[in-house]
C-alpha cells in the first residue's frame, strides 16, 4: 500500500460533502466578477475618465494601499484595480476554510480516525482535500476569465486576471495545509491562516505604497514579492502580461505540501505541533454560567475582529479626506457613492455613511460565525453535556444570541469611532468626529439584530440547513449592499436587506421608525427560533 492509497475515494467524499458550497463558489465567483466588471465599465466609459482614474490611483496613497498597482489607463486595468482585492480575499478565505474543514476538523471530530481505519495511505487524508480545493480554484478561475471576457474585456487579459485570482487561492490552499498541522483545533488553524492573509495584505500594501511611478505604471517595491497577494498584481493583467508569475503559487503549493507531509509525520493524529497551554488548576467562577463560558470561548475571536476593524476604520477615515479629489472628474462614481450613502450631494458624508454600512455588512459575518458555533456544539455532542446540568435549552441559546449581539455592538461602535478618528485626524477635530461616527455606527445594530434573528430562526426551525442558509442570506445582503446601487436594482429588491432601512448617518438625519421596525422584526425571528429550538430534538 502506498502513502496515497485511497486519495481518489477521499476526494470524492470531499466533493460529496461540499457539493453545495463548491457549487456556490464556482458560480458565485464569475457572477461577482461579471457584476464588478460591468459596474466599472459603466462608470468609466471614455478615455478622459480612465486617464483621471489612473492618475489618481497612482498618486493617492490610500488607493495604492487598497487597490494595488495600475499599469495603464485601459478599462481592463481599472477593472482589476477595483475588483482584485475583493475576489482574491474571497478566494483565499474560502480555500483556507475548505482545507481546514477536511483536515484539522476531521481530526478534531474523530472522523479522520474512522477514515484512517480503512485502507488509506499516510498522506491521502491531506492530499485529497488539496486536490479538491486546487481543482475548485482552477475551475473558478476559468469561469471568472470567461465572465470578464463576456463583459467585453480582452480574452488574454481576462484569463491573466482570473489566473491571478486563482493563484492566490492556490497559494493560501498551501498555507492552510501547513496551519492544519500546527494547531489542535480547526478554529486555531483558520485563525493562523487568516493572520497569514492579513500579513500578506500588509506586505502587498507596503510594496505598492513604497513603489515608484513610471508614467502610467506603478513599479511595486520588494515587499510585494513576499506576498501571494502581491504575486497576483505582478501578473500585470491587461498590460504586458507576465505569465511566469503564475508559477509562483504552484511552487509554494509544492513546497508547503511537502512541509505539511513532514509535519504530519512528526505528530500524533488529532494533536498539533503547537501544544495547548495548560489551564489553571482551578476554573474561574465565571465558567460556571453559560455567559462566562461564552465569553471564554469567544474572547479571542472578538479581540481579533476588533483589531481588524480599528485598523480598517482608521484607514477608511483617512481615505474619506481624499474622496472629492478621487472622483472630482467622474460623475458616475460620484452618483454611486451618493446612492450608497443616502443619496446626498456631500460626497464625504455619503462616503462615510457607505463605509459604516459596509462595516455593518462585514460584522454580520461575525454574528453568523458566533451563532453557528451553537450548531457545531450540538452536532459534536457538547450541547448534550451542557443541557445535562441545570441549564435549560432556551437559556442556553438566548445566552449565545446575547453574546453575539453584544460582540456586534462593540464592533460597530469601534468601527464608527475608528473611522471618525481617522477622518478627524486628516480633516481636523478628531474627537468630535469620533463621537459622531461612533453613534452612527451603533445605529447599524438593528440590522445586525435582524441577522441574528434570521440565524436563530434557522437554528431552531431548520437546523440541518442552518449553516448553508445563514451564509447564503448574509452573502445575499452583501451583494445587495455592494452591487444594488451599481446595478440600479428596483427598490423592492433592495428592501429585502435590513441594511437598506438603516438611516445613512452622517449623510442624512436619524429616523427612528425604521430602527423600531427592524428591532420588531428581529424580535419576532428570535422568538420563532427560540420556540423551535425548545420543541425539536437535540441533536437534530
Coordinates of C-alpha atoms in Angstrom, one line a residue:
X1 CA 0.0 0.0 0.0
X2 CA 1.4 3.4 -1.0
X3 CA 1.2 6.6 1.0
X4 CA -1.5 7.9 -1.3
X5 CA -3.8 4.9 -1.4
X6 CA -7.4 5.9 -1.1
X7 CA -6.9 9.5 -2.3
X8 CA -9.4 9.3 -5.1
X9 CA -12.2 8.0 -2.8
X10 CA -11.5 10.6 -0.2
X11 CA -11.6 13.3 -2.8
X12 CA -15.0 12.0 -4.0
X13 CA -16.1 12.1 -0.4
X14 CA -15.0 15.7 0.0
X15 CA -16.8 16.6 -3.2
X16 CA -19.9 14.9 -1.9
X17 CA -19.8 16.7 1.4
X18 CA -19.1 20.1 -0.1
X19 CA -21.3 19.8 -3.2
X20 CA -23.4 22.8 -2.3
X21 CA -20.5 25.0 -1.1
X22 CA -18.5 24.2 -4.2
X23 CA -21.4 25.0 -6.5
X24 CA -21.9 28.3 -4.8
X25 CA -18.2 29.0 -5.1
X26 CA -17.9 28.1 -8.7
X27 CA -21.0 30.0 -9.7
X28 CA -20.6 32.9 -7.3
X29 CA -17.1 33.9 -8.3
X30 CA -17.7 34.5 -12.0
X31 CA -21.1 36.2 -11.3
X32 CA -19.5 38.5 -8.8
X33 CA -16.6 39.2 -11.2
X34 CA -19.1 39.9 -14.0
X35 CA -21.1 42.3 -11.9
X36 CA -18.0 44.2 -10.7
X37 CA -16.6 44.4 -14.3
X38 CA -19.9 45.7 -15.6
X39 CA -20.2 48.3 -13.0
X40 CA -16.7 49.6 -13.6
X41 CA -17.2 49.7 -17.4
X42 CA -20.3 51.8 -16.8
X43 CA -18.5 54.3 -14.6
X44 CA -15.5 54.8 -16.8
X45 CA -17.0 54.9 -20.4
X46 CA -14.5 57.3 -22.0
X47 CA -10.7 57.8 -22.2
X48 CA -10.8 61.0 -20.1
X49 CA -12.4 59.3 -17.2
X50 CA -10.0 56.4 -17.4
X51 CA -7.0 58.7 -17.5
X52 CA -8.3 60.6 -14.5
X53 CA -8.7 57.4 -12.6
X54 CA -5.3 56.1 -13.5
X55 CA -3.6 59.4 -12.4
X56 CA -5.5 59.3 -9.0
X57 CA -4.7 55.6 -8.5
X58 CA -1.0 56.4 -9.0
X59 CA -0.9 59.4 -6.7
X60 CA -3.2 58.5 -3.9
X61 CA -1.5 56.6 -1.1
X62 CA -4.9 55.1 0.0
X63 CA -5.7 53.9 -3.5
X64 CA -2.3 52.3 -3.8
X65 CA -2.6 50.6 -0.5
X66 CA -6.1 49.1 -1.1
X67 CA -6.4 48.8 -4.8
X68 CA -2.8 47.9 -5.6
X69 CA -0.8 48.9 -8.7
X70 CA -2.2 50.0 -12.0
X71 CA -0.2 49.6 -15.3
X72 CA -2.1 51.6 -17.8
X73 CA -5.4 53.5 -18.3
X74 CA -7.1 50.7 -20.2
X75 CA -10.5 49.6 -19.0
X76 CA -9.2 46.1 -18.0
X77 CA -6.6 47.6 -15.7
X78 CA -9.2 49.6 -13.9
X79 CA -11.4 46.5 -13.5
X80 CA -8.5 44.6 -12.0
X81 CA -7.7 47.5 -9.6
X82 CA -11.3 47.7 -8.4
X83 CA -12.2 44.0 -8.2
X84 CA -8.8 42.3 -7.4
X85 CA -8.9 42.7 -3.6
X86 CA -12.5 41.5 -3.2
X87 CA -12.0 38.5 -5.4
X88 CA -8.7 37.4 -4.0
X89 CA -9.7 37.8 -0.4
X90 CA -12.8 35.7 -1.1
X91 CA -10.6 33.0 -2.9
X92 CA -8.1 33.0 0.0
X93 CA -10.7 32.7 2.8
X94 CA -12.8 30.0 1.0
X95 CA -9.7 28.0 0.2
X96 CA -8.3 28.0 3.7
X97 CA -11.7 27.2 5.3
X98 CA -12.2 24.3 2.9
X99 CA -8.8 22.8 3.5
X100 CA -9.1 23.1 7.3
X101 CA -12.6 21.6 7.2
X102 CA -11.4 18.4 5.5
X103 CA -8.1 18.1 7.5
X104 CA -8.0 19.6 11.0
X105 CA -11.8 19.5 11.6
X106 CA -11.9 15.8 10.6
X107 CA -9.2 15.1 13.2
X108 CA -11.0 17.3 15.8
X109 CA -14.3 15.4 15.4
X110 CA -12.8 12.0 15.2
X111 CA -13.8 11.5 11.6
X112 CA -10.1 11.2 10.4
X113 CA -9.5 8.3 12.8
X114 CA -12.5 6.5 11.4
X115 CA -11.3 7.0 7.9
X116 CA -7.8 6.0 8.8
X117 CA -9.0 2.7 10.0
X118 CA -9.8 1.8 6.3
X119 CA -7.3 1.2 3.5
X120 CA -6.0 4.7 3.4
X121 CA -2.4 5.8 2.9
X122 CA -0.5 8.1 5.3
X123 CA -0.8 11.1 3.0
X124 CA -4.2 10.5 1.5
X125 CA -6.1 12.4 4.2
X126 CA -4.2 15.6 3.3
X127 CA -3.8 15.1 -0.5
X128 CA -7.5 14.5 -1.2
X129 CA -8.7 18.0 0.1
X130 CA -5.7 19.7 -1.6
X131 CA -6.7 18.2 -4.9
X132 CA -10.3 19.2 -4.5
X133 CA -9.6 22.8 -3.4
X134 CA -6.9 23.4 -6.0
X135 CA -9.2 22.0 -8.7
X136 CA -12.0 24.3 -7.5
X137 CA -9.7 27.3 -7.7
X138 CA -8.7 26.4 -11.3
X139 CA -12.3 25.9 -12.3
X140 CA -13.4 29.1 -10.7
X141 CA -10.6 31.0 -12.4
X142 CA -11.5 29.7 -15.8
X143 CA -15.1 30.7 -15.3
X144 CA -14.1 34.1 -14.0
X145 CA -11.9 34.7 -17.1
X146 CA -14.8 33.8 -19.3
X147 CA -17.0 36.2 -17.3
X148 CA -14.5 39.1 -17.7
X149 CA -14.4 38.3 -21.5
X150 CA -18.2 38.3 -21.6
X151 CA -18.2 41.8 -20.1
X152 CA -16.2 42.9 -23.2
X153 CA -12.7 42.8 -21.9
X154 CA -9.8 41.3 -24.0
X155 CA -9.6 37.5 -23.6
X156 CA -5.8 37.3 -22.8
X157 CA -6.1 39.9 -20.1
X158 CA -9.2 38.3 -18.7
X159 CA -7.5 34.9 -18.4
X160 CA -4.4 36.6 -16.8
X161 CA -6.6 38.4 -14.2
X162 CA -8.6 35.3 -13.4
X163 CA -5.4 33.3 -13.2
X164 CA -4.0 35.8 -10.7
X165 CA -7.2 35.4 -8.5
X166 CA -7.0 31.6 -8.8
X167 CA -3.2 31.7 -8.0
X168 CA -4.0 33.5 -4.7
X169 CA -6.5 30.8 -3.9
X170 CA -3.9 28.1 -4.6
X171 CA -1.2 29.8 -2.6
X172 CA -3.4 30.0 0.5
X173 CA -4.5 26.4 0.0
X174 CA -0.9 25.7 0.6
X175 CA -0.8 27.9 3.7
X176 CA -3.8 26.1 5.2
X177 CA -2.2 22.7 4.6
X178 CA 0.6 23.8 7.0
X179 CA -1.6 25.6 9.6
X180 CA -3.7 22.5 9.8
X181 CA -0.7 20.6 11.2
X182 CA 0.2 23.2 13.8
X183 CA -2.9 23.6 16.0
X184 CA -5.2 21.2 17.8
X185 CA -8.5 22.9 16.7
X186 CA -9.9 24.0 13.4
X187 CA -10.6 27.4 14.8
X188 CA -6.9 27.8 15.6
X189 CA -5.9 26.6 12.1
X190 CA -8.3 29.0 10.5
X191 CA -7.1 31.9 12.7
X192 CA -3.5 31.2 11.7
X193 CA -4.4 31.1 8.1
X194 CA -6.4 34.4 8.4
X195 CA -3.5 36.0 10.1
X196 CA -1.3 35.0 7.2
X197 CA -3.7 36.6 4.8
X198 CA -3.6 39.8 6.9
X199 CA 0.2 39.8 6.8
X200 CA 0.2 39.1 3.0
X201 CA -2.1 42.1 2.6
X202 CA 0.1 44.4 4.6
X203 CA 3.2 43.3 2.7
X204 CA 1.5 43.9 -0.6
X205 CA 0.2 47.3 0.5
X206 CA 3.6 48.3 1.8
X207 CA 5.2 47.3 -1.5
X208 CA 2.7 49.4 -3.5
X209 CA 2.9 52.4 -1.2
X210 CA 6.7 52.4 -1.4
X211 CA 6.7 51.7 -5.2
X212 CA 7.7 54.2 -7.8
X213 CA 5.6 55.8 -10.5
X214 CA 6.8 55.4 -14.1
X215 CA 4.4 57.2 -16.4
X216 CA 1.1 55.4 -16.1
X217 CA 2.7 52.5 -14.3
X218 CA 3.4 51.7 -10.7
X219 CA 6.5 49.7 -10.1
X220 CA 6.0 47.9 -6.8
X221 CA 8.8 47.7 -4.2
X222 CA 10.2 44.4 -3.0
X223 CA 7.7 43.7 -0.1
X224 CA 5.1 42.9 -2.8
X225 CA 7.1 40.0 -4.0
X226 CA 7.0 38.4 -0.5
X227 CA 3.2 38.3 -0.6
X228 CA 0.9 35.9 -2.6
X229 CA -1.5 38.9 -3.0
X230 CA 1.4 40.8 -4.5
X231 CA 2.2 38.0 -6.9
X232 CA -1.3 38.3 -8.4
X233 CA -0.7 42.0 -9.1
X234 CA 2.6 41.3 -10.7
X235 CA 0.9 39.2 -13.4
X236 CA 0.1 42.6 -14.9
X237 CA -3.2 41.6 -16.4
X238 CA -4.3 43.8 -19.3
X239 CA -0.8 45.2 -19.5
X240 CA 2.3 43.4 -20.6
X241 CA 1.2 40.1 -19.0
X242 CA 3.9 38.2 -17.2
X243 CA 2.5 34.6 -17.3
X244 CA 5.5 33.2 -15.5
X245 CA 4.4 34.8 -12.2
X246 CA 1.5 32.3 -12.1
X247 CA 4.1 29.6 -11.4
X248 CA 4.9 31.1 -8.0
X249 CA 1.8 29.8 -6.3
X250 CA 2.5 26.4 -7.7
X251 CA 6.0 26.4 -6.3
X252 CA 4.6 27.5 -2.9
X253 CA 1.9 24.7 -3.1
X254 CA 4.5 22.0 -3.8
X255 CA 6.9 23.3 -1.0
X256 CA 4.1 23.7 1.5
X257 CA 2.6 20.3 0.7
X258 CA 6.0 18.6 1.3
X259 CA 6.4 20.5 4.5
X260 CA 2.9 19.5 5.6
X261 CA 3.7 15.9 4.9
X262 CA 6.8 16.2 7.0
X263 CA 5.0 17.9 9.9
X264 CA 2.2 15.3 9.8
X265 CA 4.8 12.5 10.3
X266 CA 6.1 14.2 13.5
X267 CA 2.8 14.4 15.3
X268 CA 0.0 12.1 16.6
X269 CA -3.3 12.0 14.8
X270 CA -5.5 14.6 16.5
X271 CA -2.6 16.5 18.0
X272 CA -0.9 19.7 16.8
X273 CA 2.7 20.7 16.8
X274 CA 1.8 23.8 18.8
X275 CA 0.7 22.3 22.1
X276 CA -2.1 23.9 24.1
X277 CA -1.2 25.8 27.2
X278 CA -2.1 24.2 30.5
X279 CA -5.0 25.9 32.1
X280 CA -5.2 26.9 35.8
X281 CA -5.6 24.2 38.4
X282 CA -9.0 25.7 39.3
X283 CA -11.5 27.1 36.9
X284 CA -12.7 30.6 37.3
X285 CA -16.1 31.0 38.9
X286 CA -17.5 32.7 35.8
X287 CA -17.2 29.5 33.9
X288 CA -20.0 28.0 35.9
X289 CA -22.5 30.1 34.0
X290 CA -23.4 29.9 30.2
X291 CA -22.4 33.6 29.8
X292 CA -19.0 33.1 31.4
X293 CA -18.3 30.1 29.2
X294 CA -19.5 32.0 26.2
X295 CA -17.0 34.9 26.9
X296 CA -14.2 32.4 27.4
X297 CA -14.9 30.8 24.0
X298 CA -15.4 33.9 22.0
X299 CA -13.0 36.5 23.5
X300 CA -10.1 35.6 21.2
X301 CA -12.3 35.9 18.1
X302 CA -13.7 39.2 19.3
X303 CA -10.3 40.7 20.0
X304 CA -9.1 39.7 16.5
X305 CA -12.1 41.2 14.9
X306 CA -11.7 44.4 17.0
X307 CA -8.1 44.9 15.9
X308 CA -9.0 44.4 12.2
X309 CA -12.0 46.8 12.5
X310 CA -9.9 49.5 14.1
X311 CA -7.2 49.3 11.6
X312 CA -9.6 49.4 8.6
X313 CA -11.7 52.1 10.2
X314 CA -8.8 54.5 10.6
X315 CA -7.7 53.7 7.0
X316 CA -11.2 54.4 5.7
X317 CA -11.3 57.7 7.7
X318 CA -8.1 58.9 6.1
X319 CA -9.5 57.8 2.7
X320 CA -12.6 59.9 3.2
X321 CA -10.5 63.1 3.1
X322 CA -9.5 62.2 -0.5
X323 CA -12.9 61.4 -1.8
X324 CA -13.6 64.7 -3.5
X325 CA -10.2 64.6 -5.3
X326 CA -10.6 61.0 -6.4
X327 CA -14.0 61.4 -8.1
X328 CA -13.9 65.1 -9.0
X329 CA -14.0 64.3 -12.7
X330 CA -16.1 61.1 -12.6
X331 CA -19.8 61.9 -12.2
X332 CA -20.8 58.2 -12.4
X333 CA -18.6 57.3 -9.4
X334 CA -19.9 60.3 -7.5
X335 CA -23.5 59.2 -8.2
X336 CA -22.7 55.7 -7.0
X337 CA -21.2 56.9 -3.7
X338 CA -24.1 59.2 -3.2
X339 CA -26.6 56.4 -3.8
X340 CA -24.8 54.1 -1.4
X341 CA -24.5 56.8 1.2
X342 CA -28.1 58.1 1.3
X343 CA -28.4 60.0 -2.0
X344 CA -27.0 63.3 -0.8
X345 CA -24.6 65.8 -2.5
X346 CA -22.0 65.9 0.2
X347 CA -19.7 63.1 -1.0
X348 CA -17.6 62.9 2.1
X349 CA -20.7 62.3 4.3
X350 CA -22.0 59.9 1.8
X351 CA -18.7 58.0 1.7
X352 CA -18.5 57.8 5.5
X353 CA -22.1 56.6 5.6
X354 CA -21.4 54.0 2.9
X355 CA -18.3 52.8 4.8
X356 CA -20.2 52.4 8.1
X357 CA -22.8 50.3 6.1
X358 CA -20.0 48.2 4.7
X359 CA -18.6 47.6 8.1
X360 CA -22.0 46.5 9.4
X361 CA -22.3 44.1 6.5
X362 CA -18.9 42.5 7.3
X363 CA -19.7 42.4 11.0
X364 CA -22.7 40.4 10.1
X365 CA -20.2 37.6 9.3
X366 CA -19.1 37.8 13.0
X367 CA -22.7 37.4 14.1
X368 CA -23.3 34.4 11.8
X369 CA -20.0 32.8 12.8
X370 CA -20.7 33.2 16.5
X371 CA -24.2 31.8 16.4
X372 CA -23.3 28.9 14.2
X373 CA -20.9 27.7 16.8
X374 CA -24.1 26.5 18.6
X375 CA -24.7 24.2 15.7
X376 CA -21.2 22.8 16.0
X377 CA -21.7 22.3 19.7
X378 CA -24.9 20.5 19.0
X379 CA -23.6 18.2 16.3
X380 CA -20.4 17.5 18.3
X381 CA -22.2 16.4 21.5
X382 CA -21.1 19.4 23.6
X383 CA -24.7 20.7 23.9
X384 CA -26.0 17.4 25.5
X385 CA -23.4 17.7 28.2
X386 CA -24.4 21.3 28.9
X387 CA -28.1 20.5 29.0
X388 CA -27.5 17.7 31.5
X389 CA -26.8 20.4 34.0
X390 CA -29.3 23.0 35.4
X391 CA -29.1 25.0 32.1
X392 CA -32.3 24.9 30.0
X393 CA -32.4 25.0 26.3
X394 CA -33.9 28.5 25.9
X395 CA -31.5 30.0 28.4
X396 CA -28.5 28.4 26.6
X397 CA -29.5 29.6 23.1
X398 CA -30.6 33.0 24.4
X399 CA -27.2 33.5 26.0
X400 CA -25.5 32.7 22.7
X401 CA -27.7 35.3 20.9
X402 CA -27.0 38.0 23.6
X403 CA -23.3 37.3 23.4
X404 CA -23.2 37.6 19.6
X405 CA -25.3 40.8 19.6
X406 CA -23.1 42.4 22.3
X407 CA -20.0 41.5 20.3
X408 CA -21.5 43.0 17.2
X409 CA -22.4 46.2 19.2
X410 CA -18.8 46.5 20.3
X411 CA -17.5 46.1 16.7
X412 CA -19.9 48.6 15.1
X413 CA -19.0 51.1 17.9
X414 CA -15.3 50.6 17.3
X415 CA -15.8 50.9 13.5
X416 CA -17.5 54.2 13.9
X417 CA -15.0 55.5 16.5
X418 CA -12.0 54.5 14.4
X419 CA -13.4 55.8 11.1
X420 CA -14.3 59.1 12.8
X421 CA -10.8 59.3 14.4
X422 CA -9.1 58.7 11.0
X423 CA -11.2 61.3 9.2
X424 CA -10.8 63.7 12.1
X425 CA -7.0 63.4 12.1
X426 CA -7.0 64.2 8.4
X427 CA -9.6 67.0 8.4
X428 CA -9.3 68.3 11.9
X429 CA -11.3 67.8 15.2
X430 CA -10.8 64.1 15.7
X431 CA -12.7 64.0 19.0
X432 CA -15.9 65.3 17.6
X433 CA -15.8 63.1 14.5
X434 CA -15.0 60.0 16.5
X435 CA -18.0 60.5 18.8
X436 CA -20.3 61.5 15.9
X437 CA -19.5 58.4 13.8
X438 CA -19.4 56.2 16.9
X439 CA -23.0 57.0 17.4
X440 CA -23.7 56.5 13.7
X441 CA -22.1 53.1 13.9
X442 CA -24.4 52.0 16.7
X443 CA -27.4 52.8 14.5
X444 CA -26.4 49.8 12.4
X445 CA -27.2 47.4 15.4
X446 CA -30.9 46.9 14.5
X447 CA -29.9 45.4 11.1
X448 CA -27.4 43.1 12.8
X449 CA -30.2 42.1 15.2
X450 CA -32.2 41.0 12.2
X451 CA -29.2 38.9 11.0
X452 CA -29.0 37.4 14.5
X453 CA -32.8 36.7 14.4
X454 CA -32.6 35.0 11.0
X455 CA -29.8 32.7 12.1
X456 CA -31.5 31.9 15.3
X457 CA -34.8 31.1 13.4
X458 CA -32.8 28.8 11.1
X459 CA -31.1 27.1 14.0
X460 CA -34.5 26.5 15.7
X461 CA -36.6 25.6 12.7
X462 CA -34.4 24.0 10.0
X463 CA -31.1 23.0 11.9
X464 CA -29.8 20.8 9.1
X465 CA -29.8 23.6 6.6
X466 CA -29.0 26.4 9.1
X467 CA -25.3 26.7 8.2
X468 CA -25.6 27.0 4.4
X469 CA -28.7 29.1 4.6
X470 CA -27.3 31.5 7.1
X471 CA -24.2 32.2 5.0
X472 CA -26.3 32.4 1.8
X473 CA -28.6 35.0 3.4
X474 CA -25.6 37.1 4.5
X475 CA -24.0 36.9 1.1
X476 CA -27.3 38.0 -0.5
X477 CA -27.3 41.0 1.8
X478 CA -23.7 41.7 0.9
X479 CA -24.4 41.6 -2.8
X480 CA -27.4 43.8 -2.5
X481 CA -25.4 46.3 -0.5
X482 CA -22.4 46.3 -2.8
X483 CA -24.0 45.9 -6.2
X484 CA -27.6 47.0 -5.7
X485 CA -26.9 50.7 -6.4
X486 CA -24.4 50.0 -9.1
X487 CA -26.8 47.7 -11.0
X488 CA -29.7 50.0 -10.4
X489 CA -31.9 47.3 -8.9
X490 CA -35.5 48.0 -8.1
X491 CA -36.1 49.4 -4.6
X492 CA -38.4 46.5 -3.8
X493 CA -35.4 44.1 -4.2
X494 CA -33.1 46.4 -2.2
X495 CA -35.6 46.4 0.6
X496 CA -35.1 42.7 1.2
X497 CA -31.9 43.6 3.0
X498 CA -32.3 45.0 6.6
X499 CA -29.3 47.2 6.0
X500 CA -31.2 49.2 3.4
X501 CA -33.5 50.5 6.1
X502 CA -30.8 51.9 8.4
X503 CA -30.5 55.7 8.1
X504 CA -27.3 56.6 6.3
X505 CA -25.9 58.8 9.1
X506 CA -24.0 61.2 8.8
X507 CA -25.3 61.8 5.3
X508 CA -28.9 62.0 6.5
X509 CA -30.8 62.7 9.7
X510 CA -31.8 59.9 12.0
X511 CA -35.3 58.5 11.6
X512 CA -36.5 56.3 14.4
X513 CA -39.3 54.4 12.8
X514 CA -37.2 52.1 10.6
X515 CA -35.0 51.2 13.5
X516 CA -38.0 50.3 15.6
X517 CA -39.5 48.2 12.8
X518 CA -36.1 46.4 12.3
X519 CA -36.0 45.7 16.0
X520 CA -39.5 44.3 16.0
X521 CA -38.8 42.0 13.1
X522 CA -35.6 40.8 14.8
X523 CA -37.7 40.1 18.0
X524 CA -40.2 38.0 16.0
X525 CA -37.5 36.0 14.4
X526 CA -35.7 35.4 17.7
X527 CA -38.9 34.3 19.3
X528 CA -39.6 31.9 16.5
X529 CA -36.1 30.5 16.7
X530 CA -36.2 30.0 20.5
X531 CA -39.6 28.4 20.3
X532 CA -38.5 26.0 17.6
X533 CA -35.3 25.1 19.5
X534 CA -37.3 24.3 22.6
X535 CA -39.6 21.9 20.8
X536 CA -37.3 20.0 18.5
X537 CA -34.9 17.1 19.2
X538 CA -31.3 17.8 20.2
X539 CA -29.3 16.9 18.2
X540 CA -31.4 17.2 15.1

